[in-house]
Amino acid sequence: MTGPGDEAGILVAEFAGYLAGERGLRPQTVVLYSAAARRLLDLDSLPGGGDGILDGLTADAVGRS
């Protein structure tokens, strides 16, 4: 797992902020949900390395879905 220096890490950090700030989740829950989101977004785990699947994805776009 890498830190917030990459695109997926930035997205996960924004998600964690949303969970803590707007949803009011406990820190332990934020850590668990963030880890699950990071695993989901880990490009190495996707067939073909993701092929740019996260290009152009923003927190705003995710929030609207």
mmCIF file of N, CA, C and O in Angstrom:
data_model
loop_
_atom_site.group_PDB
_atom_site.id
_atom_site.type_symbol
_atom_site.label_atom_id
_atom_site.label_comp_id
_atom_site.label_asym_id
_atom_site.label_seq_id
_atom_site.Cartn_x
_atom_site.Cartn_y
_atom_site.Cartn_z
ATOM 1 N N MET A 1 0.858 -1.171 0.000
ATOM 2 C CA MET A 1 0.000 0.000 0.000
ATOM 3 C C MET A 1 0.903 1.232 0.000
ATOM 4 O O MET A 1 1.791 1.347 0.815
ATOM 5 N N THR A 2 0.653 2.146 -0.919
ATOM 6 C CA THR A 2 1.441 3.365 -0.985
ATOM 7 C C THR A 2 0.671 4.511 -0.368
ATOM 8 O O THR A 2 -0.508 4.403 -0.067
ATOM 9 N N GLY A 3 1.347 5.610 -0.184
ATOM 10 C CA GLY A 3 0.741 6.760 0.473
ATOM 11 C C GLY A 3 0.050 7.696 -0.487
ATOM 12 O O GLY A 3 -0.184 7.366 -1.642
ATOM 13 N N PRO A 4 -0.252 8.897 0.004
ATOM 14 C CA PRO A 4 -1.012 9.848 -0.795
ATOM 15 C C PRO A 4 -0.211 10.534 -1.894
ATOM 16 O O PRO A 4 -0.638 11.539 -2.425
ATOM 17 N N GLY A 5 0.938 10.000 -2.300
ATOM 18 C CA GLY A 5 1.715 10.584 -3.382
ATOM 19 C C GLY A 5 1.241 10.147 -4.753
ATOM 20 O O GLY A 5 1.742 10.611 -5.762
ATOM 21 N N ASP A 6 0.298 9.258 -4.840
ATOM 22 C CA ASP A 6 -0.212 8.788 -6.122
ATOM 23 C C ASP A 6 -1.705 9.111 -6.226
ATOM 24 O O ASP A 6 -2.342 9.478 -5.246
ATOM 25 N N GLU A 7 -2.256 8.999 -7.429
ATOM 26 C CA GLU A 7 -3.652 9.386 -7.658
ATOM 27 C C GLU A 7 -4.630 8.596 -6.796
ATOM 28 O O GLU A 7 -5.554 9.167 -6.219
ATOM 29 N N ALA A 8 -4.458 7.290 -6.711
ATOM 30 C CA ALA A 8 -5.362 6.482 -5.889
ATOM 31 C C ALA A 8 -5.218 6.852 -4.423
ATOM 32 O O ALA A 8 -6.211 6.910 -3.688
ATOM 33 N N GLY A 9 -3.997 7.135 -3.978
ATOM 34 C CA GLY A 9 -3.776 7.538 -2.595
ATOM 35 C C GLY A 9 -4.463 8.854 -2.264
ATOM 36 O O GLY A 9 -5.018 9.021 -1.178
ATOM 37 N N ILE A 10 -4.433 9.776 -3.213
ATOM 38 C CA ILE A 10 -5.116 11.058 -3.020
ATOM 39 C C ILE A 10 -6.619 10.835 -2.914
ATOM 40 O O ILE A 10 -7.288 11.403 -2.056
ATOM 41 N N LEU A 11 -7.157 10.005 -3.787
ATOM 42 C CA LEU A 11 -8.592 9.716 -3.760
ATOM 43 C C LEU A 11 -8.989 9.064 -2.433
ATOM 44 O O LEU A 11 -10.001 9.436 -1.830
ATOM 45 N N VAL A 12 -8.180 8.130 -1.959
ATOM 46 C CA VAL A 12 -8.468 7.463 -0.685
ATOM 47 C C VAL A 12 -8.390 8.466 0.465
ATOM 48 O O VAL A 12 -9.226 8.432 1.379
ATOM 49 N N ALA A 13 -7.424 9.375 0.423
ATOM 50 C CA ALA A 13 -7.310 10.391 1.481
ATOM 51 C C ALA A 13 -8.547 11.297 1.497
ATOM 52 O O ALA A 13 -9.060 11.644 2.566
ATOM 53 N N GLU A 14 -9.038 11.670 0.319
ATOM 54 C CA GLU A 14 -10.255 12.482 0.251
ATOM 55 C C GLU A 14 -11.462 11.706 0.770
ATOM 56 O O GLU A 14 -12.327 12.254 1.457
ATOM 57 N N PHE A 15 -11.515 10.432 0.451
ATOM 58 C CA PHE A 15 -12.587 9.564 0.939
ATOM 59 C C PHE A 15 -12.537 9.478 2.465
ATOM 60 O O PHE A 15 -13.568 9.576 3.142
ATOM 61 N N ALA A 16 -11.331 9.325 3.012
ATOM 62 C CA ALA A 16 -11.173 9.258 4.465
ATOM 63 C C ALA A 16 -11.636 10.556 5.121
ATOM 64 O O ALA A 16 -12.309 10.530 6.159
ATOM 65 N N GLY A 17 -11.309 11.679 4.507
ATOM 66 C CA GLY A 17 -11.766 12.963 5.030
ATOM 67 C C GLY A 17 -13.277 13.079 5.023
ATOM 68 O O GLY A 17 -13.887 13.590 5.974
ATOM 69 N N TYR A 18 -13.890 12.592 3.955
ATOM 70 C CA TYR A 18 -15.354 12.583 3.862
ATOM 71 C C TYR A 18 -15.962 11.709 4.960
ATOM 72 O O TYR A 18 -16.903 12.114 5.645
ATOM 73 N N LEU A 19 -15.404 10.515 5.119
ATOM 74 C CA LEU A 19 -15.938 9.596 6.131
ATOM 75 C C LEU A 19 -15.856 10.194 7.531
ATOM 76 O O LEU A 19 -16.805 10.092 8.306
ATOM 77 N N ALA A 20 -14.726 10.812 7.836
ATOM 78 C CA ALA A 20 -14.528 11.379 9.171
ATOM 79 C C ALA A 20 -15.316 12.668 9.353
ATOM 80 O O ALA A 20 -15.988 12.854 10.373
ATOM 81 N N GLY A 21 -15.237 13.560 8.362
ATOM 82 C CA GLY A 21 -15.827 14.880 8.514
ATOM 83 C C GLY A 21 -17.324 14.938 8.300
ATOM 84 O O GLY A 21 -18.056 15.478 9.135
ATOM 85 N N GLU A 22 -17.778 14.380 7.193
ATOM 86 C CA GLU A 22 -19.197 14.500 6.863
ATOM 87 C C GLU A 22 -20.050 13.359 7.400
ATOM 88 O O GLU A 22 -21.217 13.552 7.706
ATOM 89 N N ARG A 23 -19.453 12.181 7.491
ATOM 90 C CA ARG A 23 -20.214 11.036 7.990
ATOM 91 C C ARG A 23 -20.019 10.819 9.490
ATOM 92 O O ARG A 23 -20.771 10.099 10.118
ATOM 93 N N GLY A 24 -18.975 11.410 10.049
ATOM 94 C CA GLY A 24 -18.733 11.310 11.482
ATOM 95 C C GLY A 24 -18.328 9.930 11.964
ATOM 96 O O GLY A 24 -18.594 9.575 13.113
ATOM 97 N N LEU A 25 -17.673 9.151 11.104
ATOM 98 C CA LEU A 25 -17.267 7.809 11.508
ATOM 99 C C LEU A 25 -16.075 7.860 12.455
ATOM 100 O O LEU A 25 -15.269 8.782 12.421
ATOM 101 N N ARG A 26 -15.979 6.861 13.298
ATOM 102 C CA ARG A 26 -14.870 6.750 14.246
ATOM 103 C C ARG A 26 -13.573 6.516 13.483
ATOM 104 O O ARG A 26 -13.569 5.909 12.410
ATOM 105 N N PRO A 27 -12.443 6.970 14.044
ATOM 106 C CA PRO A 27 -11.154 6.819 13.362
ATOM 107 C C PRO A 27 -10.838 5.379 12.946
ATOM 108 O O PRO A 27 -10.307 5.150 11.856
ATOM 109 N N GLN A 28 -11.169 4.415 13.797
ATOM 110 C CA GLN A 28 -10.896 3.017 13.462
ATOM 111 C C GLN A 28 -11.684 2.586 12.223
ATOM 112 O O GLN A 28 -11.192 1.829 11.384
ATOM 113 N N THR A 29 -12.914 3.045 12.115
ATOM 114 C CA THR A 29 -13.752 2.708 10.967
ATOM 115 C C THR A 29 -13.213 3.366 9.707
ATOM 116 O O THR A 29 -13.181 2.746 8.633
ATOM 117 N N VAL A 30 -12.773 4.607 9.826
ATOM 118 C CA VAL A 30 -12.192 5.313 8.681
ATOM 119 C C VAL A 30 -10.968 4.565 8.165
ATOM 120 O O VAL A 30 -10.804 4.387 6.957
ATOM 121 N N VAL A 31 -10.131 4.096 9.070
ATOM 122 C CA VAL A 31 -8.933 3.342 8.674
ATOM 123 C C VAL A 31 -9.324 2.078 7.921
ATOM 124 O O VAL A 31 -8.763 1.759 6.864
ATOM 125 N N LEU A 32 -10.294 1.344 8.423
ATOM 126 C CA LEU A 32 -10.718 0.101 7.776
ATOM 127 C C LEU A 32 -11.333 0.356 6.411
ATOM 128 O O LEU A 32 -11.012 -0.327 5.431
ATOM 129 N N TYR A 33 -12.224 1.346 6.315
ATOM 130 C CA TYR A 33 -12.858 1.666 5.034
ATOM 131 C C TYR A 33 -11.846 2.192 4.023
ATOM 132 O O TYR A 33 -11.925 1.888 2.832
ATOM 133 N N SER A 34 -10.900 2.989 4.506
ATOM 134 C CA SER A 34 -9.876 3.534 3.616
ATOM 135 C C SER A 34 -8.986 2.424 3.063
ATOM 136 O O SER A 34 -8.624 2.439 1.878
ATOM 137 N N ALA A 35 -8.636 1.468 3.906
ATOM 138 C CA ALA A 35 -7.822 0.343 3.452
ATOM 139 C C ALA A 35 -8.568 -0.479 2.406
ATOM 140 O O ALA A 35 -7.987 -0.903 1.403
ATOM 141 N N ALA A 36 -9.856 -0.681 2.606
ATOM 142 C CA ALA A 36 -10.653 -1.427 1.630
ATOM 143 C C ALA A 36 -10.743 -0.661 0.311
ATOM 144 O O ALA A 36 -10.609 -1.251 -0.772
ATOM 145 N N ALA A 37 -10.917 0.651 0.390
ATOM 146 C CA ALA A 37 -10.981 1.463 -0.828
ATOM 147 C C ALA A 37 -9.650 1.433 -1.561
ATOM 148 O O ALA A 37 -9.610 1.332 -2.788
ATOM 149 N N ARG A 38 -8.563 1.485 -0.821
ATOM 150 C CA ARG A 38 -7.239 1.455 -1.442
ATOM 151 C C ARG A 38 -7.018 0.134 -2.164
ATOM 152 O O ARG A 38 -6.487 0.111 -3.278
ATOM 153 N N ARG A 39 -7.413 -0.969 -1.551
ATOM 154 C CA ARG A 39 -7.277 -2.272 -2.216
ATOM 155 C C ARG A 39 -8.102 -2.304 -3.490
ATOM 156 O O ARG A 39 -7.662 -2.834 -4.508
ATOM 157 N N LEU A 40 -9.287 -1.733 -3.462
ATOM 158 C CA LEU A 40 -10.142 -1.699 -4.640
ATOM 159 C C LEU A 40 -9.492 -0.896 -5.762
ATOM 160 O O LEU A 40 -9.568 -1.259 -6.931
ATOM 161 N N LEU A 41 -8.842 0.193 -5.408
ATOM 162 C CA LEU A 41 -8.248 1.078 -6.404
ATOM 163 C C LEU A 41 -6.822 0.718 -6.790
ATOM 164 O O LEU A 41 -6.243 1.365 -7.661
ATOM 165 N N ASP A 42 -6.267 -0.280 -6.159
ATOM 166 C CA ASP A 42 -4.887 -0.661 -6.440
ATOM 167 C C ASP A 42 -4.778 -1.178 -7.874
ATOM 168 O O ASP A 42 -5.257 -2.256 -8.206
ATOM 169 N N LEU A 43 -4.157 -0.404 -8.720
ATOM 170 C CA LEU A 43 -4.090 -0.744 -10.143
ATOM 171 C C LEU A 43 -3.393 -2.061 -10.403
ATOM 172 O O LEU A 43 -3.674 -2.721 -11.394
ATOM 173 N N ASP A 44 -2.465 -2.457 -9.537
ATOM 174 C CA ASP A 44 -1.763 -3.712 -9.746
ATOM 175 C C ASP A 44 -2.692 -4.908 -9.639
ATOM 176 O O ASP A 44 -2.403 -5.966 -10.171
ATOM 177 N N SER A 45 -3.816 -4.748 -8.962
ATOM 178 C CA SER A 45 -4.729 -5.876 -8.774
ATOM 179 C C SER A 45 -5.731 -6.002 -9.915
ATOM 180 O O SER A 45 -6.469 -6.971 -9.987
ATOM 181 N N LEU A 46 -5.775 -5.019 -10.812
ATOM 182 C CA LEU A 46 -6.718 -5.060 -11.921
ATOM 183 C C LEU A 46 -6.108 -5.761 -13.129
ATOM 184 O O LEU A 46 -4.924 -5.620 -13.395
ATOM 185 N N PRO A 47 -6.893 -6.517 -13.875
ATOM 186 C CA PRO A 47 -6.380 -7.153 -15.082
ATOM 187 C C PRO A 47 -5.808 -6.101 -16.028
ATOM 188 O O PRO A 47 -6.411 -5.063 -16.254
ATOM 189 N N GLY A 48 -4.623 -6.366 -16.562
ATOM 190 C CA GLY A 48 -4.000 -5.427 -17.490
ATOM 191 C C GLY A 48 -3.442 -4.188 -16.805
ATOM 192 O O GLY A 48 -3.148 -3.200 -17.470
ATOM 193 N N GLY A 49 -3.313 -4.198 -15.484
ATOM 194 C CA GLY A 49 -2.763 -3.057 -14.769
ATOM 195 C C GLY A 49 -3.677 -1.858 -14.730
ATOM 196 O O GLY A 49 -3.277 -0.760 -14.414
ATOM 197 N N GLY A 50 -4.937 -2.015 -15.052
ATOM 198 C CA GLY A 50 -5.894 -0.924 -14.964
ATOM 199 C C GLY A 50 -6.096 -0.162 -16.248
ATOM 200 O O GLY A 50 -7.139 0.413 -16.471
ATOM 201 N N ASP A 51 -5.077 -0.119 -17.112
ATOM 202 C CA ASP A 51 -5.185 0.565 -18.408
ATOM 203 C C ASP A 51 -5.788 1.956 -18.292
ATOM 204 O O ASP A 51 -6.669 2.334 -19.059
ATOM 205 N N GLY A 52 -5.344 2.730 -17.312
ATOM 206 C CA GLY A 52 -5.804 4.101 -17.170
ATOM 207 C C GLY A 52 -7.215 4.249 -16.652
ATOM 208 O O GLY A 52 -7.857 5.273 -16.866
ATOM 209 N N ILE A 53 -7.701 3.253 -15.954
ATOM 210 C CA ILE A 53 -9.094 3.262 -15.500
ATOM 211 C C ILE A 53 -9.397 4.434 -14.563
ATOM 212 O O ILE A 53 -10.530 4.891 -14.479
ATOM 213 N N LEU A 54 -8.366 4.950 -13.866
ATOM 214 C CA LEU A 54 -8.595 6.061 -12.945
ATOM 215 C C LEU A 54 -8.356 7.426 -13.586
ATOM 216 O O LEU A 54 -8.567 8.448 -12.943
ATOM 217 N N ASP A 55 -7.936 7.457 -14.846
ATOM 218 C CA ASP A 55 -7.686 8.734 -15.506
ATOM 219 C C ASP A 55 -8.947 9.575 -15.516
ATOM 220 O O ASP A 55 -10.004 9.157 -15.954
ATOM 221 N N GLY A 56 -8.840 10.763 -14.981
ATOM 222 C CA GLY A 56 -9.959 11.684 -14.979
ATOM 223 C C GLY A 56 -10.971 11.468 -13.866
ATOM 224 O O GLY A 56 -11.923 12.237 -13.740
ATOM 225 N N LEU A 57 -10.788 10.469 -13.026
ATOM 226 C CA LEU A 57 -11.715 10.225 -11.932
ATOM 227 C C LEU A 57 -11.464 11.231 -10.822
ATOM 228 O O LEU A 57 -10.340 11.453 -10.405
ATOM 229 N N THR A 58 -12.513 11.878 -10.363
ATOM 230 C CA THR A 58 -12.404 12.867 -9.288
ATOM 231 C C THR A 58 -13.302 12.471 -8.128
ATOM 232 O O THR A 58 -14.256 11.691 -8.289
ATOM 233 N N ALA A 59 -13.003 13.022 -6.966
ATOM 234 C CA ALA A 59 -13.848 12.765 -5.794
ATOM 235 C C ALA A 59 -15.269 13.263 -6.035
ATOM 236 O O ALA A 59 -16.237 12.641 -5.599
ATOM 237 N N ASP A 60 -15.401 14.368 -6.754
ATOM 238 C CA ASP A 60 -16.721 14.912 -7.059
ATOM 239 C C ASP A 60 -17.538 13.939 -7.911
ATOM 240 O O ASP A 60 -18.712 13.696 -7.661
ATOM 241 N N ALA A 61 -16.874 13.341 -8.902
ATOM 242 C CA ALA A 61 -17.568 12.375 -9.765
ATOM 243 C C ALA A 61 -18.007 11.152 -8.980
ATOM 244 O O ALA A 61 -19.093 10.625 -9.182
ATOM 245 N N VAL A 62 -17.175 10.703 -8.061
ATOM 246 C CA VAL A 62 -17.518 9.543 -7.242
ATOM 247 C C VAL A 62 -18.676 9.885 -6.317
ATOM 248 O O VAL A 62 -19.592 9.098 -6.126
ATOM 249 N N GLY A 63 -18.667 11.092 -5.761
ATOM 250 C CA GLY A 63 -19.703 11.514 -4.844
ATOM 251 C C GLY A 63 -21.074 11.618 -5.495
ATOM 252 O O GLY A 63 -22.085 11.462 -4.840
ATOM 253 N N ARG A 64 -21.119 11.860 -6.793
ATOM 254 C CA ARG A 64 -22.396 11.969 -7.507
ATOM 255 C C ARG A 64 -22.991 10.621 -7.848
ATOM 256 O O ARG A 64 -24.152 10.524 -8.175
ATOM 257 N N SER A 65 -22.194 9.557 -7.784
ATOM 258 C CA SER A 65 -22.728 8.248 -8.195
ATOM 259 C C SER A 65 -23.436 7.542 -7.083
ATOM 260 O O SER A 65 -23.560 7.950 -6.009
#
